[in-house]
Tab-separated table of C-alpha atoms and ligand atoms in Angstrom:
chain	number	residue	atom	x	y	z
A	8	UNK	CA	-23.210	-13.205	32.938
A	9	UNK	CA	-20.727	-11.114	31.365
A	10	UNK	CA	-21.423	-9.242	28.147
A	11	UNK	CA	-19.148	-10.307	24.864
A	12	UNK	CA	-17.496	-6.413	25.982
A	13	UNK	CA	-16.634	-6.998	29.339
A	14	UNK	CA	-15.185	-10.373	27.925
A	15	UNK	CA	-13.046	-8.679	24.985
A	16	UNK	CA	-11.785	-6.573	28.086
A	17	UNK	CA	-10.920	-8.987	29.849
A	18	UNK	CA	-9.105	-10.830	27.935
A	19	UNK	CA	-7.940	-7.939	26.184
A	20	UNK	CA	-6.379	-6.563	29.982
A	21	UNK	CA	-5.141	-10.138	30.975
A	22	UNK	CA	-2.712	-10.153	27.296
A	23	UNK	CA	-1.009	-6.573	28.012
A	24	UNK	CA	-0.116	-8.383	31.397
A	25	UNK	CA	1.290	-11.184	29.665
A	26	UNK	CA	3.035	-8.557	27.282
A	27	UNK	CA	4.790	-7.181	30.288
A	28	UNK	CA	5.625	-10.203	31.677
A	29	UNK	CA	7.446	-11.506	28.354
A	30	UNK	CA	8.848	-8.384	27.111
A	31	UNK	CA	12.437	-8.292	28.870
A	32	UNK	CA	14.056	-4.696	27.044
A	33	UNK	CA	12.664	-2.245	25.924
A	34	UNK	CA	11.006	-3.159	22.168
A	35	UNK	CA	9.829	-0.733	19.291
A	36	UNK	CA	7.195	-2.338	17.081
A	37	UNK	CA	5.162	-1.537	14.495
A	38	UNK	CA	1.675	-2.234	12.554
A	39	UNK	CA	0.981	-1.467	9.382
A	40	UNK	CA	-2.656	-1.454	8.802
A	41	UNK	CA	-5.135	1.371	9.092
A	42	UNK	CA	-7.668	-0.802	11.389
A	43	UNK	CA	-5.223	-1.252	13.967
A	44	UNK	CA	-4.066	2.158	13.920
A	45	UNK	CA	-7.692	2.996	14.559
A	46	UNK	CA	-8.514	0.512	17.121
A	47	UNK	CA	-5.062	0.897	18.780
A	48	UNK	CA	-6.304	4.301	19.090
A	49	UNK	CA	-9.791	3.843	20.362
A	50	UNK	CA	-8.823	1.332	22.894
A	51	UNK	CA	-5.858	2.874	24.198
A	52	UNK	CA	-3.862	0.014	23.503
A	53	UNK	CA	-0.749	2.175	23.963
A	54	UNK	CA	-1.392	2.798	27.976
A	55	UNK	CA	-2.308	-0.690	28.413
A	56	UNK	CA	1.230	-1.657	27.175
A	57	UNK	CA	3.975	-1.138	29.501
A	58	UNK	CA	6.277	1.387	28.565
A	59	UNK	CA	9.222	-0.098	27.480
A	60	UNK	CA	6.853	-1.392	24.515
A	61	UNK	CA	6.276	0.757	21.861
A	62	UNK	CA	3.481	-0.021	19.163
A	63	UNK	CA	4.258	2.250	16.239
A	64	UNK	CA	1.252	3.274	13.445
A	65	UNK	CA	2.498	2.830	10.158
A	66	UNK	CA	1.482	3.856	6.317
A	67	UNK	CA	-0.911	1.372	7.034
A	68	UNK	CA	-3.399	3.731	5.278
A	69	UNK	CA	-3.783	3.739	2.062
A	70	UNK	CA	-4.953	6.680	1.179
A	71	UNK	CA	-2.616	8.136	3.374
A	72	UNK	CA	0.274	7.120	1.339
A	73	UNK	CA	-1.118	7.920	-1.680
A	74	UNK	CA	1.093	10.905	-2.570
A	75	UNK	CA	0.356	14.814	-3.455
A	76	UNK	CA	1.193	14.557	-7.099
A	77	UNK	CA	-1.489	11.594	-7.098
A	78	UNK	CA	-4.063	13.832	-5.430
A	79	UNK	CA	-3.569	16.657	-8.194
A	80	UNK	CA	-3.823	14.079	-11.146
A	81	UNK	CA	-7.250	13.366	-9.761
A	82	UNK	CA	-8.230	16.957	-9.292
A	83	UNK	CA	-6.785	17.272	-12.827
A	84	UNK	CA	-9.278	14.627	-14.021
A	85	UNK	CA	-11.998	16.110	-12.113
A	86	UNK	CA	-11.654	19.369	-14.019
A	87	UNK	CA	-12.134	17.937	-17.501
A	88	UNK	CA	-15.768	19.085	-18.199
A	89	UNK	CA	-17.312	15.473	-19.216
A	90	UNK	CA	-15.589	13.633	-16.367
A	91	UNK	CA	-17.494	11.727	-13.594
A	92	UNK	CA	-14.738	10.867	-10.605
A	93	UNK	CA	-15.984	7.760	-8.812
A	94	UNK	CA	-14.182	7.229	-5.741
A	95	UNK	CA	-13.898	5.471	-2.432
A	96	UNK	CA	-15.222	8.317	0.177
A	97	UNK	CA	-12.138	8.703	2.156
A	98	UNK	CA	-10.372	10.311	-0.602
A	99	UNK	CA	-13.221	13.107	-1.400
A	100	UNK	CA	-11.094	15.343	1.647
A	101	UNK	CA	-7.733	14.809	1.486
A	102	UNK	CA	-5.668	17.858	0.362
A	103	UNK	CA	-3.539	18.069	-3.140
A	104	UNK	CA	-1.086	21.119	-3.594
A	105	UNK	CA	-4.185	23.562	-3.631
A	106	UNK	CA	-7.152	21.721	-3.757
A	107	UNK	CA	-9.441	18.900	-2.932
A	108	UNK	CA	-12.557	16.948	-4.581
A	109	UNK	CA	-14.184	18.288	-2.249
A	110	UNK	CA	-13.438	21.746	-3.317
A	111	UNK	CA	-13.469	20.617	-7.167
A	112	UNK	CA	-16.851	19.326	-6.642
A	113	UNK	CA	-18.421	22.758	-5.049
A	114	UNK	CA	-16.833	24.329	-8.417
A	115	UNK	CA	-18.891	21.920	-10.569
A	116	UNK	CA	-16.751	19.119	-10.746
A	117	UNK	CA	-18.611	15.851	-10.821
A	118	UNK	CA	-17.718	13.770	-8.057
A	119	UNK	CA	-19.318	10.222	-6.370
A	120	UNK	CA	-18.801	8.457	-3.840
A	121	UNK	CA	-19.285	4.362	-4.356
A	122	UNK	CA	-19.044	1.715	-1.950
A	123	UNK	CA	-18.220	-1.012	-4.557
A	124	UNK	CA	-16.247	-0.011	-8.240
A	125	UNK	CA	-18.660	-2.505	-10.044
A	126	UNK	CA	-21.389	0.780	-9.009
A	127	UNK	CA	-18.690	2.531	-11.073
A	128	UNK	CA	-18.697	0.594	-14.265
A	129	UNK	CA	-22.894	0.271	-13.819
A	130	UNK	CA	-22.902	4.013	-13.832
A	131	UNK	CA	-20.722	4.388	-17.088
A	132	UNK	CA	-23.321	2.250	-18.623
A	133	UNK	CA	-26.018	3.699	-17.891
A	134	UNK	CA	-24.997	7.298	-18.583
A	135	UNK	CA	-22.644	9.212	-21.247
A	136	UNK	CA	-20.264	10.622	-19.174
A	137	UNK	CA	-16.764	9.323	-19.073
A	138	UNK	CA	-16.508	7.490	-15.364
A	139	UNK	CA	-12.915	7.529	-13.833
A	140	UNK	CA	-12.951	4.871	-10.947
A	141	UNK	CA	-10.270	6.276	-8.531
A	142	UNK	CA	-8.169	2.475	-7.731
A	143	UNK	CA	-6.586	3.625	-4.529
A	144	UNK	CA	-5.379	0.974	-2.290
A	145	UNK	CA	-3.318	-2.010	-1.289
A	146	UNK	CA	-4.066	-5.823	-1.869
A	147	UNK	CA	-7.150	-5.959	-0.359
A	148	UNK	CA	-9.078	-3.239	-2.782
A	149	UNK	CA	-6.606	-4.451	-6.167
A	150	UNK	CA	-9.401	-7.727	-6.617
A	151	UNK	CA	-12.658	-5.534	-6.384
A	152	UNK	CA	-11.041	-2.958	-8.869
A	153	UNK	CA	-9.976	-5.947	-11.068
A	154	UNK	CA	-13.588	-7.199	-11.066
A	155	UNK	CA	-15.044	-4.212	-12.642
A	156	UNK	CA	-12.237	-3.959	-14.894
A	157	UNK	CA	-13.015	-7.429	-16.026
A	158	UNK	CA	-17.009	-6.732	-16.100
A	159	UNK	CA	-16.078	-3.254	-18.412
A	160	UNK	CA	-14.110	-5.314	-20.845
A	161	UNK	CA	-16.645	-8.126	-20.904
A	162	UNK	CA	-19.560	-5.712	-21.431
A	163	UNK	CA	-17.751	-3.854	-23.612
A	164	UNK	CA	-18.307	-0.594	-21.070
A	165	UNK	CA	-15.802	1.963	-23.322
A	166	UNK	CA	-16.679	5.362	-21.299
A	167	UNK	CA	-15.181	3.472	-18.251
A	168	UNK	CA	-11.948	4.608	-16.902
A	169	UNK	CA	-9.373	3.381	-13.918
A	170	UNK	CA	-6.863	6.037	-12.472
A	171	UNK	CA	-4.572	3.203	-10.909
A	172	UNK	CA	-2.668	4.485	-7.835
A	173	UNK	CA	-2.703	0.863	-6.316
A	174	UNK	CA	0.370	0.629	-4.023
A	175	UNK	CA	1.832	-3.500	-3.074
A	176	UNK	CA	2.180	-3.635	0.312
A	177	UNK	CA	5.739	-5.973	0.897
A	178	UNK	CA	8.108	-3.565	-1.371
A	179	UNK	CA	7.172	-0.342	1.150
A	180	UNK	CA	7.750	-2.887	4.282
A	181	UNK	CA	11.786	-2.901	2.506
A	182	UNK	CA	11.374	0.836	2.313
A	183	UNK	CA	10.361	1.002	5.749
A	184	UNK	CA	13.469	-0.628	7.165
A	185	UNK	CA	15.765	1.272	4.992
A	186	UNK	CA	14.267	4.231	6.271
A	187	UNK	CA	17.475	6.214	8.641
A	188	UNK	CA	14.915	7.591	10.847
A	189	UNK	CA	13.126	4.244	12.535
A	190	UNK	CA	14.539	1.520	14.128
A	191	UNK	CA	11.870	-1.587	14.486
A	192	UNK	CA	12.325	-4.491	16.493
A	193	UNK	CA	8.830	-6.305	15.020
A	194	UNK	CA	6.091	-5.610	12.479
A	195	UNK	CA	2.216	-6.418	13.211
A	196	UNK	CA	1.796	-7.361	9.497
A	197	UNK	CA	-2.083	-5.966	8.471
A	198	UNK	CA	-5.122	-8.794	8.353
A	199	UNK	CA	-6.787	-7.628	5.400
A	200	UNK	CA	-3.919	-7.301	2.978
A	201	UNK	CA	-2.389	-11.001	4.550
A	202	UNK	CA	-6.431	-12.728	3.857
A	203	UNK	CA	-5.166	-11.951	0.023
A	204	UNK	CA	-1.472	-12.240	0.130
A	205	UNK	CA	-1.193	-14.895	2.840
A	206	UNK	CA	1.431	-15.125	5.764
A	207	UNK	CA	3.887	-17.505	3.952
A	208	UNK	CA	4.372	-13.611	1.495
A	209	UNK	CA	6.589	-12.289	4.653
A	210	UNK	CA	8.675	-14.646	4.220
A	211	UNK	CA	11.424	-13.598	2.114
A	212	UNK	CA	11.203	-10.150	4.456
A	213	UNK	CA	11.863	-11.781	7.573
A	214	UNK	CA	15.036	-13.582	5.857
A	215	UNK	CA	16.102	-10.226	4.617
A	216	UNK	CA	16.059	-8.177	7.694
A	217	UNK	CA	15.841	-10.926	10.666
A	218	UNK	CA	13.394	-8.798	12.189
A	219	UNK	CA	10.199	-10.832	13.390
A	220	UNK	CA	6.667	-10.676	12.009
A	221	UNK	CA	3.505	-11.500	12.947
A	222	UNK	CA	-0.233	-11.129	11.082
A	223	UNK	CA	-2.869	-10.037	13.550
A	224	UNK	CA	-6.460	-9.297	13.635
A	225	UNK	CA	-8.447	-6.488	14.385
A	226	UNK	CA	-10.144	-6.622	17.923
A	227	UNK	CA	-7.987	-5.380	20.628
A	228	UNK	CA	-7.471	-8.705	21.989
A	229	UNK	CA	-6.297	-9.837	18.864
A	230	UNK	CA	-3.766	-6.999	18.067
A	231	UNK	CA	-2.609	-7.898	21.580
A	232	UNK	CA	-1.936	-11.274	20.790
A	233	UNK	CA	-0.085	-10.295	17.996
A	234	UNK	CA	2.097	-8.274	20.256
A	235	UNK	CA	2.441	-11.067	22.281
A	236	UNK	CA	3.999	-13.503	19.874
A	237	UNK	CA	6.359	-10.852	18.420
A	238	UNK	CA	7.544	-9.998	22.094
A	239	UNK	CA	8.199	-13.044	22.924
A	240	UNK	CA	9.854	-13.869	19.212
A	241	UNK	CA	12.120	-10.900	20.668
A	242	UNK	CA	12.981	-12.517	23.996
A	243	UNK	CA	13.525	-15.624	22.318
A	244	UNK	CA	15.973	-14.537	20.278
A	245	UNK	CA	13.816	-15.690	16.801
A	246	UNK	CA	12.943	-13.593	13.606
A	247	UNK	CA	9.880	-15.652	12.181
A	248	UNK	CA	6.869	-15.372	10.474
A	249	UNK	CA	3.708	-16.079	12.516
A	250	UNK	CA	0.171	-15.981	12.069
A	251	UNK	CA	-1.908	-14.631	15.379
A	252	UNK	CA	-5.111	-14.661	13.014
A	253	UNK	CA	-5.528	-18.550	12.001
A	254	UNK	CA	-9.019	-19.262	10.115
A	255	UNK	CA	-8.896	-15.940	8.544
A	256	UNK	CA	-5.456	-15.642	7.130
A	257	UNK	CA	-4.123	-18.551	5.787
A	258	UNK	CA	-0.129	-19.395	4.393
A	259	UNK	CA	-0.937	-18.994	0.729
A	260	UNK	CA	-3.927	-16.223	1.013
A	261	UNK	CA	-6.638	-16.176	-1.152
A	262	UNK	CA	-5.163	-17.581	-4.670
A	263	UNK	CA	-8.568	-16.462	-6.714
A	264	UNK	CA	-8.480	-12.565	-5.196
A	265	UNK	CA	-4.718	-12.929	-6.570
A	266	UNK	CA	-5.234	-14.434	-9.988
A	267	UNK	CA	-8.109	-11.569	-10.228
A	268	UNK	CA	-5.065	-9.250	-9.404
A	269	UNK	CA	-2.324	-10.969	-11.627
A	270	UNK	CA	-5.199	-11.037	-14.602
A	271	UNK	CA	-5.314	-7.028	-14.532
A	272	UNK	CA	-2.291	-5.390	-12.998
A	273	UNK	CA	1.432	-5.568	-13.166
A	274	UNK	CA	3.618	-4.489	-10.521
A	275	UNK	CA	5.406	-1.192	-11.611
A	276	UNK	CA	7.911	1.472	-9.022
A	277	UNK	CA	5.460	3.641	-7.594
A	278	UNK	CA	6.144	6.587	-5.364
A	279	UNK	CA	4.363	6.449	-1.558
A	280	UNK	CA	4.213	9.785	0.748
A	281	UNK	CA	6.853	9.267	3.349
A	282	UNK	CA	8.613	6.656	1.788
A	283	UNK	CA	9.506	7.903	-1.634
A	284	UNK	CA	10.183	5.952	-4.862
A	285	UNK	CA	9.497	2.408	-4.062
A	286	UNK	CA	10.676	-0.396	-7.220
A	287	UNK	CA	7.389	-2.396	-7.664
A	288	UNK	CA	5.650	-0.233	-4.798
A	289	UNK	CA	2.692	0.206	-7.038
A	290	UNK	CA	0.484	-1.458	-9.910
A	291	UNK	CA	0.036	-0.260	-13.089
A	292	UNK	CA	-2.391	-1.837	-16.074
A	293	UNK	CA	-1.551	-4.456	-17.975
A	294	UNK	CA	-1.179	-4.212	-21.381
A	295	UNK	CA	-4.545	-6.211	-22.135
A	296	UNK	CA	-6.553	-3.632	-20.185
A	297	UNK	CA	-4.465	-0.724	-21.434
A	298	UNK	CA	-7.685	0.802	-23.032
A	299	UNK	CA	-8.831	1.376	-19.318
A	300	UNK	CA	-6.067	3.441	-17.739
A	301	UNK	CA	-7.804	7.218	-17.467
A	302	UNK	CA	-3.965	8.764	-17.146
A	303	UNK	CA	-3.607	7.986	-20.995
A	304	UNK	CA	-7.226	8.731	-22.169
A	305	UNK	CA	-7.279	12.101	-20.565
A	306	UNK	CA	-3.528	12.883	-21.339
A	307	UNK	CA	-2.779	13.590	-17.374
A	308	UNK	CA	0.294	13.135	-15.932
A	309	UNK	CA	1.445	12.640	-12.762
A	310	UNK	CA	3.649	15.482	-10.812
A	311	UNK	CA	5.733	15.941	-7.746
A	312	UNK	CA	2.560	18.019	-5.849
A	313	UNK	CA	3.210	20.011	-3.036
A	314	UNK	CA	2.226	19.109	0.707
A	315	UNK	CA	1.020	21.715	2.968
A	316	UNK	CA	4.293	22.990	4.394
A	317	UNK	CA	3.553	22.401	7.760
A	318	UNK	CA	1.978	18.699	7.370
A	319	UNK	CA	4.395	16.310	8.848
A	320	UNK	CA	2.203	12.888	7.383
A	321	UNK	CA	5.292	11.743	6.064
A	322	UNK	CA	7.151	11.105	9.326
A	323	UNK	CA	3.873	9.766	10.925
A	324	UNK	CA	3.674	7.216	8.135
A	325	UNK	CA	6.872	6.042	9.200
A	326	UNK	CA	6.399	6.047	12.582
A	327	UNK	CA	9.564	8.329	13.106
A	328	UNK	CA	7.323	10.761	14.912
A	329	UNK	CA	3.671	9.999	16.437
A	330	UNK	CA	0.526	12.477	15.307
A	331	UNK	CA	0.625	14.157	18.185
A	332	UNK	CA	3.977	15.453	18.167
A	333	UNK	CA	2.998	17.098	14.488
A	334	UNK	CA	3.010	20.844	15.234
A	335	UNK	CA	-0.230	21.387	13.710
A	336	UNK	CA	-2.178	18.356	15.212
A	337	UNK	CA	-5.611	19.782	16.583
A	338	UNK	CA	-4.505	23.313	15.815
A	339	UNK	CA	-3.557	23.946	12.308
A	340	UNK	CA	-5.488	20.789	11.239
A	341	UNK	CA	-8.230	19.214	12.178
A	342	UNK	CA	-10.732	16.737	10.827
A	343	UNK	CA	-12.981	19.534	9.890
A	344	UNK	CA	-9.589	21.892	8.847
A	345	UNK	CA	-7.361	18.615	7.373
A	346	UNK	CA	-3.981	19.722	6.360
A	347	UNK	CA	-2.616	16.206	5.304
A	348	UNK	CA	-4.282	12.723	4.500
A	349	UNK	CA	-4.082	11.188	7.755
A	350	UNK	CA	-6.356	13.518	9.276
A	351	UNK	CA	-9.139	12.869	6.647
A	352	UNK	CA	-9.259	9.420	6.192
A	353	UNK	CA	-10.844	7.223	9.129
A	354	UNK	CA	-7.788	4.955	8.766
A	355	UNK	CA	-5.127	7.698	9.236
A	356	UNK	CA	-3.314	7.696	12.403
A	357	UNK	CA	-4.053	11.686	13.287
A	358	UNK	CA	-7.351	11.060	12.741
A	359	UNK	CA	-7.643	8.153	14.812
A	360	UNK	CA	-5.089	9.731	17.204
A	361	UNK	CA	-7.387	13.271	17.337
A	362	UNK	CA	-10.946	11.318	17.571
A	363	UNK	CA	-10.165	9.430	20.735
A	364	UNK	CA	-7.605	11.567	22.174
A	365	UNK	CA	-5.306	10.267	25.169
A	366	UNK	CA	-6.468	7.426	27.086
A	367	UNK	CA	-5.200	7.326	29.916
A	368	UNK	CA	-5.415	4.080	32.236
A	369	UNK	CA	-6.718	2.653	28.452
A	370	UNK	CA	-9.908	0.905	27.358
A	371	UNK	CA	-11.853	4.271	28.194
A	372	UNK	CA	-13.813	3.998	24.944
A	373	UNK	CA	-15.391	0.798	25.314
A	374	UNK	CA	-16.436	1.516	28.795
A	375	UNK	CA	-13.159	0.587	30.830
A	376	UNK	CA	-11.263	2.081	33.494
A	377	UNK	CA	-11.097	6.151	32.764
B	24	UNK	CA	-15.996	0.514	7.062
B	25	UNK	CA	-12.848	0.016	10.065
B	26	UNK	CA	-13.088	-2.973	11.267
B	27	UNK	CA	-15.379	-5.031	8.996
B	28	UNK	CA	-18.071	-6.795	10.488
B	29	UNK	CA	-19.836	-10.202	9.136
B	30	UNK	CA	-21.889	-10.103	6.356
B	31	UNK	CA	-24.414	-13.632	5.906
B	32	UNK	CA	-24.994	-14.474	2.106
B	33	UNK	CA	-29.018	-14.416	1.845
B	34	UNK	CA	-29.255	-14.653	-2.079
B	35	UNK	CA	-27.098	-15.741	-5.044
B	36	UNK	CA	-26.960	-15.424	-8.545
B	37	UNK	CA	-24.013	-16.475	-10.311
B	38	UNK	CA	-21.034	-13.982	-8.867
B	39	UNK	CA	-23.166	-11.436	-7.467
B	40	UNK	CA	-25.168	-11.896	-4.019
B	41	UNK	CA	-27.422	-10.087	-1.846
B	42	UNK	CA	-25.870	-9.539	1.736
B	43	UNK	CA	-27.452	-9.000	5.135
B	44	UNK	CA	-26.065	-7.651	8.056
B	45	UNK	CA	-27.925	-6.609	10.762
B	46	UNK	CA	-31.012	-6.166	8.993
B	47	UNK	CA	-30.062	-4.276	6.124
B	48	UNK	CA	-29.132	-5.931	2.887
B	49	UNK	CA	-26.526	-4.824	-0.023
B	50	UNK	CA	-24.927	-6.651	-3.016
B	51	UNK	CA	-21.279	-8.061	-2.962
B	52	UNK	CA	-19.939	-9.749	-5.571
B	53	UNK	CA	-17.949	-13.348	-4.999
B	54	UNK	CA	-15.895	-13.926	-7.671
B	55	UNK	CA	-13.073	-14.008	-4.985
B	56	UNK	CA	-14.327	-17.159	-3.231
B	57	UNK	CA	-14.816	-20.878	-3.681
B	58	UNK	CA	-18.122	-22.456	-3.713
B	59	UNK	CA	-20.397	-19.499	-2.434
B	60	UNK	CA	-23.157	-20.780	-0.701
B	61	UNK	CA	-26.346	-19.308	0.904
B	62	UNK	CA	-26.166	-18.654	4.554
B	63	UNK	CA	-22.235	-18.425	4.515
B	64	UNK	CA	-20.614	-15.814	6.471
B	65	UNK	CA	-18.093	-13.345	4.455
B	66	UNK	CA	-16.026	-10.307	4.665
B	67	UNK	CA	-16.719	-7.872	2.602
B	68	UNK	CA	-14.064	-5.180	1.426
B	69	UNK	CA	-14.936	-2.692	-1.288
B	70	UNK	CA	-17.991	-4.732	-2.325
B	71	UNK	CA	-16.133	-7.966	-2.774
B	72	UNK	CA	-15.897	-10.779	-0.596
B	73	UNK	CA	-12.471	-11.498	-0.301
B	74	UNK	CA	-12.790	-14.612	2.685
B	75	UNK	CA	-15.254	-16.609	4.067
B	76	UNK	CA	-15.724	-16.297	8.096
B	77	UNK	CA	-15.516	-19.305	10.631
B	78	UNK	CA	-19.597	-19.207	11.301
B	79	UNK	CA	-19.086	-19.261	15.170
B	80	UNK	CA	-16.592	-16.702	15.299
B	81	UNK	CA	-18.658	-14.597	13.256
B	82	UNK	CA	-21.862	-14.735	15.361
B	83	UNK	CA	-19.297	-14.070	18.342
B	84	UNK	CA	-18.218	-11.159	16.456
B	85	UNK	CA	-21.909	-9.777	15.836
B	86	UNK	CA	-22.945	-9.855	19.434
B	87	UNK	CA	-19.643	-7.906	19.760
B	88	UNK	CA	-20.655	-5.184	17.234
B	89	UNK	CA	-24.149	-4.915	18.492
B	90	UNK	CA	-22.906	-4.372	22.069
B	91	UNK	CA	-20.715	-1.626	20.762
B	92	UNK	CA	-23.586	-0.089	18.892
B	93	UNK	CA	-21.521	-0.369	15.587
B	94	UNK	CA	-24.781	-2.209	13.947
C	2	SF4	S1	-1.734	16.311	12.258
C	2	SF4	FE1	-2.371	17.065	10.240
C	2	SF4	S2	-0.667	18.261	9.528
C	2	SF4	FE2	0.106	16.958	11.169
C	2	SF4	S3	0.838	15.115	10.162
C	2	SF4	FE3	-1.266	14.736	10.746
C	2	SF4	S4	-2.445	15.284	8.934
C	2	SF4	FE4	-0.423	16.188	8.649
């Protein structure tokens, strides 16, 4: 019997074929979700494909796209003596203009890492210290944060504190296409962020730029089957929305994870690294919850920042060039020696791009042809 | 936390609920889904479950993650 491995491979192997059977001219396409860029990455997913189709990683990553100035508002919070940072661990690494958390917290800055922000609002309560939950992410972290939001007002938790940098996924998709230096033919819209906006949200953005789009899971063989359906959208001649991940995504999403979202934040132009100002790119507090925001308890603002000079994370997050053509990949910058986000967080493209290295031939990670 | 395997519901008590996977347990809330029930499958993102799981696909899945040694 074959193992549930050799099966994914399979079927995983048998769907590129179809891909190259369907796919007529030569296609560029795109996802935008840190788990594919990872998994596209570990499986080789780009040898597999035949050449004249091009999967593209975009700022699928979150922290990735959360932007220098951002970074140094946190380090700025960090500094103030009777500030606890709790944050999500990926962001612990990633370089501002001239420092880290990581290097904040080796200076005496006091820095956590949680796995859920309710640990945040637990750990304001039971201690003194003022506890600023870092709220990086798209739609798919927004409910979580808005739970312990809602659990601090209800408890009445007032040394609890939310640095929103929450960025809305569809407004940078606009941004994306706008964007001189890409040209995409499809979009692999993310799984996570679709389980809470649902597919039907892509809508309008097919309409607008007749470009097709397709929600996809996360094994290989379901990326692949996502590439499928937009190639053959392509040789069809159709721009649609499609979902390749039924029982998980559904049209409308998840309407309580968005009425937690809608309860707490209000969509507000927020900046994104590689992408610039985006109108209603981000989420801000509402009003009711005001109280919460750490920017205006601690008096912090945010800047431009600087990236490093030679970190080129802003054309990888749009795909116009891939990790390894950045002149400092696995020189200059490492995961050990990051010079940008996308080498520090496990969702970045150079980081997935540097971990499992060319495949050629593919599937070499998960015991395939080497 | 990449690809985001199954978690099973063991225990619940009123939005908050004890989680297994693979033999080790943690605390999610579910304020994000209808009718939580012990022994449903969930995924889990940032301690919240944000969608219940098809319970066949996510057994398929776990045999999948234990293969890979990601469990
Ligand atoms: S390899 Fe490093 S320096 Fe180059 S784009 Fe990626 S993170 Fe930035």
């Amino acid at each position: 019997m074959k193992s549930a491995q050799e099966e994914l491979i399979a079927r995983t192997r048998k769907l590129a074929e179809e891909v190259a059977g369907v796919a007529a001219e030569a296609c560029t396409l795109m996802e935008v979700c840190g788990t594919h860029a990872h998994q596209y990455a570990r499986y080789g997913l780009g040898e597999l494909l035949p050449e004249r189709v091009t999967l593209l990683s975009g700022p699928g990553c979150p922290v990735c796209v959360t932007t220098a100035g951002e970074i140094d508002a946190t380090l700025e919070l960090a500094r103030i003596p009777e500030v606890t940072i709790a944050t999500f661990g990926d962001m612990v690494r990633v370089p501002g203009s001239e420092s880290s958390l990581a290097h904040e917290r080796a200076r005496d800055a006091d820095v956590r890492v949680i796995v859920s922000p309710i640990d945040a609002v637990e750990m304001a309560e039971c201690g003194e210290r003022e506890v600023v939950l870092l709220g990086v992410g798209f739609e798919t972290t927004m409910p979580s944060v808005a739970v312990a939001l809602r659990e601090a007002r209800d408890r009445d938790v007032g040394n609890f504190t939310v640095f929103c940098a929450h960025k809305r996924l569809l407004p940078a998709l606009d941004a994306l296409m706008a964007a001189p230096d890409v040209q995409l033919d499809g979009l692999l819209a993310p799984g996570h962020v679709s389980t809470i906006i649902g597919w039907a949200a892509y809508r309008e953005f097919v309409a607008r730029h007749h470009v097709p789009c397709v929600v996809g899971g996360f094994e290989p063989d379901e990326i692949l089957r996502g590439v499928l359906a937009l190639v053959r959208q392509l040789a069809e001649g159709r721009a649609e929305v499609e979902n390749a991940y039924p029982g998980t995504v559904s049209e409308d999403g998840n309407p309580r994870a968005l009425a937690l979202i809608d309860e707490v934040f209000e969509p507000c132009d927020a900046s994104w690294r590689g992408l610039g100002m985006i109108p209603e790119g981000g989420m801000r507090l509402r009003e009711e919850y005001a109280q919460f925001d750490a920017l205006k308890r601690f008096g912090v603002e945010v800047g431009e920042g600087a990236e490093h000079p030679a970190c080129q994370c802003a054309e990888v997050l749009r795909g116009a060039i891939r990790p390894v053509e950045c002149r400092a990949f696995s020189n200059a910058c490492t995961p050990a020696n990051p010079l940008g986000p996308c080498m520090v967080s496990s969702e970045g493209a150079c980081a997935a791009a540097f971990r499992y290295g060319e495949r050629p031939g593919g599937m070499s990670e998960s015991g395939g042809k080497q | 936390m990449c690809v985001a395997p199954p978690f099973r519901i063991v225990e619940l008590d009123g939005n908050t609920a004890v989680v297994e996977l693979g033999g080790s347990r943690s605390t999610a809330r579910v304020d994000a889904i209808e009718d939580p029930q012990v022994g449903d499958y969930v995924r889990v993102h940032a301690g919240l479950a944000i969608t219940k799981l098809d319970p066949d696909k996510a057994r398929e899945d776990l045999v999948l993650f234990r293969e890979l040694g990601m469990l």
